[in-house]
Coordinates of C-alpha atoms in Angstrom, one line a residue:
Chain A
X14 CA 36.7 72.6 45.8
X15 CA 36.0 76.0 44.0
X16 CA 38.5 77.5 41.6
X17 CA 39.2 80.0 44.5
X18 CA 39.7 77.4 47.1
X19 CA 42.1 75.5 44.7
X20 CA 44.0 78.6 44.2
X21 CA 44.2 79.4 48.2
X22 CA 45.4 75.9 48.3
X23 CA 48.1 76.4 46.1
X24 CA 49.1 79.6 47.5
X25 CA 49.4 78.0 51.0
X26 CA 52.3 75.6 49.3
X27 CA 54.3 78.8 48.7
X28 CA 54.9 79.8 52.1
X29 CA 55.0 83.1 53.9
X30 CA 56.2 84.8 50.7
X31 CA 52.8 85.0 49.4
X32 CA 50.6 86.7 52.3
X33 CA 47.0 87.7 51.6
X34 CA 45.4 89.8 54.3
X35 CA 41.6 90.6 54.8
X36 CA 39.2 92.5 56.8
X37 CA 36.0 90.4 57.6
X38 CA 32.8 91.8 58.9
X39 CA 32.4 89.9 62.1
X40 CA 28.6 89.5 62.1
X41 CA 28.1 88.4 58.4
X42 CA 31.5 87.1 58.0
X43 CA 31.7 88.7 54.5
X44 CA 35.2 90.0 53.4
X45 CA 35.0 93.9 53.4
X46 CA 38.7 94.6 52.3
X47 CA 41.7 92.5 51.0
X48 CA 45.3 92.8 49.7
X49 CA 48.2 90.9 49.3
X50 CA 52.1 91.1 49.9
X51 CA 54.6 89.0 47.8
X52 CA 58.0 89.0 49.6
X53 CA 60.9 89.1 47.2
X54 CA 64.3 87.9 48.4
X55 CA 67.0 89.8 46.3
X56 CA 70.6 88.1 45.9
X57 CA 72.0 91.6 45.7
X58 CA 72.1 93.9 49.1
X59 CA 73.2 90.6 51.2
X60 CA 70.0 89.0 50.6
X61 CA 67.9 91.5 51.8
X62 CA 63.9 91.3 51.4
X63 CA 61.3 93.7 49.6
X64 CA 57.5 93.5 49.9
X65 CA 55.4 94.0 46.7
X66 CA 51.8 95.2 47.9
X67 CA 49.1 94.0 45.1
X68 CA 45.5 93.8 44.8
X69 CA 44.3 96.3 47.4
X70 CA 40.4 96.3 47.1
X71 CA 37.6 97.4 49.4
X72 CA 34.0 96.6 49.0
X73 CA 32.0 99.3 47.6
X74 CA 29.4 99.1 50.4
X75 CA 32.2 99.5 53.3
X76 CA 34.0 102.7 51.7
X77 CA 34.8 105.9 53.6
X78 CA 35.5 104.4 56.9
X79 CA 39.4 103.8 56.1
X80 CA 39.3 100.0 55.5
X81 CA 42.0 100.6 52.7
X82 CA 44.2 102.5 54.8
X83 CA 43.9 99.6 57.6
X84 CA 44.6 97.0 55.0
X85 CA 47.6 98.6 53.7
X86 CA 48.9 99.2 57.1
X87 CA 48.4 95.6 58.0
X88 CA 50.4 94.5 54.9
X89 CA 53.2 97.2 55.5
X90 CA 53.4 95.8 59.2
X91 CA 53.7 91.9 57.8
X92 CA 56.4 93.0 55.4
X93 CA 58.4 95.0 58.3
X94 CA 58.0 91.8 60.6
X95 CA 59.0 89.7 58.2
X96 CA 62.3 91.6 57.7
X97 CA 61.8 93.7 54.4
X98 CA 63.8 97.0 54.1
X99 CA 61.2 98.6 52.1
X100 CA 57.7 98.0 50.7
X101 CA 56.7 99.3 47.2
X102 CA 53.5 99.1 45.0
X103 CA 52.2 100.4 41.7
X104 CA 49.2 102.2 41.5
X105 CA 47.1 104.5 39.2
X106 CA 48.3 108.2 39.3
X107 CA 45.0 109.4 41.0
X108 CA 45.6 106.9 44.2
X109 CA 49.0 108.8 44.8
X110 CA 47.1 110.9 47.4
X111 CA 45.8 107.7 49.1
X112 CA 49.3 106.0 49.4
X113 CA 51.3 109.4 50.4
X114 CA 48.5 109.1 53.3
X115 CA 49.7 105.7 54.1
X116 CA 53.4 106.8 54.4
X117 CA 54.6 106.2 50.9
X118 CA 56.4 108.3 48.4
X119 CA 56.3 108.4 44.9
X120 CA 59.4 106.9 43.6
X121 CA 59.5 105.5 39.9
X122 CA 57.6 104.6 36.9
X123 CA 56.1 101.4 36.1
X124 CA 56.4 99.7 32.9
X125 CA 54.2 96.4 31.5
X126 CA 54.3 93.9 28.8
X127 CA 51.2 91.9 28.2
X128 CA 51.3 88.4 26.6
Chain B
X26 CA 80.6 79.6 51.9
X27 CA 80.6 83.3 51.0
X28 CA 77.3 85.5 51.9
X29 CA 76.7 85.6 48.1
X30 CA 76.9 81.7 47.8
X31 CA 74.7 81.4 51.1
X32 CA 72.2 83.8 49.5
X33 CA 71.9 81.9 46.3
X34 CA 71.7 78.6 48.4
X35 CA 68.8 80.2 50.1
X36 CA 67.2 81.3 46.9
X37 CA 67.5 77.8 45.5
X38 CA 65.1 76.5 48.2
X39 CA 62.3 79.1 47.0
X40 CA 61.6 77.2 43.6
X41 CA 61.1 78.5 40.3
X42 CA 59.4 81.8 41.6
X43 CA 62.8 83.3 42.1
X44 CA 64.5 83.1 38.8
X45 CA 68.0 84.8 38.2
X46 CA 69.2 85.0 34.6
X47 CA 72.9 85.8 33.7
X48 CA 75.0 86.5 30.5
X49 CA 78.3 85.0 31.0
X50 CA 81.7 86.0 29.0
X51 CA 82.6 82.0 27.9
X52 CA 86.3 83.1 28.0
X53 CA 86.9 84.7 31.2
X54 CA 83.6 83.4 32.9
X55 CA 82.9 86.8 34.1
X56 CA 79.2 87.9 34.3
X57 CA 78.7 90.5 32.0
X58 CA 74.9 91.2 32.7
X59 CA 72.1 89.9 35.3
X60 CA 68.6 90.3 36.1
X61 CA 66.0 88.5 37.9
X62 CA 62.3 87.8 37.8
X63 CA 59.9 87.0 40.7
X64 CA 56.9 84.9 40.0
X65 CA 53.8 86.3 41.7
X66 CA 50.8 83.8 42.2
X67 CA 47.6 85.8 42.2
X68 CA 44.4 84.8 44.0
X69 CA 42.0 86.8 41.8
X70 CA 41.8 86.2 38.2
X71 CA 41.7 82.3 38.5
X72 CA 45.2 82.2 40.2
X73 CA 47.1 83.7 37.4
X74 CA 50.8 84.4 37.6
X75 CA 52.6 88.0 37.2
X76 CA 56.4 88.4 36.6
X77 CA 58.1 91.1 38.4
X78 CA 61.5 91.9 36.6
X79 CA 64.1 93.1 39.2
X80 CA 67.6 94.1 39.2
X81 CA 68.6 94.3 35.6
X82 CA 72.3 95.5 35.3
X83 CA 75.1 95.3 32.9
X84 CA 78.9 95.4 33.6
X85 CA 80.1 98.8 32.4
X86 CA 82.9 97.5 30.3
X87 CA 80.3 95.5 28.4
X88 CA 78.0 98.1 27.6
X89 CA 76.4 99.3 24.0
X90 CA 76.3 95.6 22.9
X91 CA 72.6 95.2 23.7
X92 CA 73.2 93.0 26.6
X93 CA 70.5 94.9 28.7
X94 CA 67.9 94.0 26.1
X95 CA 69.2 90.4 25.9
X96 CA 68.8 89.8 29.5
X97 CA 65.4 91.7 29.5
X98 CA 64.3 89.4 26.6
X99 CA 65.3 86.2 28.4
X100 CA 63.5 87.2 31.6
X101 CA 60.4 87.9 29.7
X102 CA 60.8 84.7 27.9
X103 CA 61.0 82.7 31.3
X104 CA 57.9 84.5 32.4
X105 CA 56.1 83.8 29.5
X106 CA 57.0 80.3 29.5
X107 CA 56.2 79.6 33.1
X108 CA 52.6 80.9 32.3
X109 CA 52.5 84.6 33.2
X110 CA 49.9 86.7 31.7
X111 CA 52.1 90.0 31.9
X112 CA 55.4 91.2 33.0
X113 CA 56.1 94.3 35.2
X114 CA 58.9 96.4 36.5
X115 CA 59.6 99.6 37.8
X116 CA 62.4 101.8 36.4
X117 CA 63.6 105.4 36.6
X118 CA 62.0 107.8 34.1
X119 CA 65.0 108.1 32.0
X120 CA 64.9 104.2 31.2
X121 CA 61.4 104.5 29.7
X122 CA 63.1 104.5 26.4
X123 CA 65.1 101.3 26.7
X124 CA 62.2 99.3 28.1
X125 CA 59.9 100.5 25.3
X126 CA 62.3 99.1 22.9
X127 CA 62.2 95.9 24.8
X128 CA 58.2 96.0 24.0
X129 CA 57.0 97.6 27.4
X130 CA 54.4 100.4 27.8
X131 CA 54.2 102.8 30.5
X132 CA 51.6 101.7 32.7
X133 CA 51.5 103.3 36.3
X134 CA 53.3 105.0 39.2
X135 CA 55.6 103.4 41.7
X136 CA 55.1 104.2 45.4
X137 CA 57.6 103.2 47.9
X138 CA 57.9 103.2 51.9
X139 CA 61.1 102.4 53.4
X140 CA 61.7 101.3 56.9

């Protein structure tokens, strides 16, 4: 089992709160785009759920055919279906325009602490 | 069972990837500060972990005694202990200074989509 396979096996044990979506080329079987959404269960607001979108990537060879927007739409739909009241994500400032096209609005600032 | 108790019972079933920390007044038993950290398991970077700090609050009557920084330090320590390589959070721009004091650096922008 490769490290990636072992990682996916581990992720599968976490249930539906760690969801990974992919777009696959039906001919080659190659993954063209992927992204994930982490479902947070809050203890405030009556135990509501929030989706955190992470790691949206599109294969360089498959750009300009809107696969990024399709994978984001898919993750948003998953989060909505599972009962989230909102979806959030952090991105570099130059991706604001892309996410606005996907229906997002700029909200806050992200802070990070690296170990 | 109250709605809050039912919510905490549900959270307990999610294991150590939904962690809630509190600071309690040892005399009154009143909760003075709380915050949570959600542990994300990525499938990239060798299946590494990232801590997402959420919902840091301090009781109005207990401010100016650095409980906010103490609860954040506690959540950061938890995330580090559990093996995260970084901790991230989203905050309003006027809280940048507080989180910088806690060791964070400004990183990206947060985008949100409400259902």
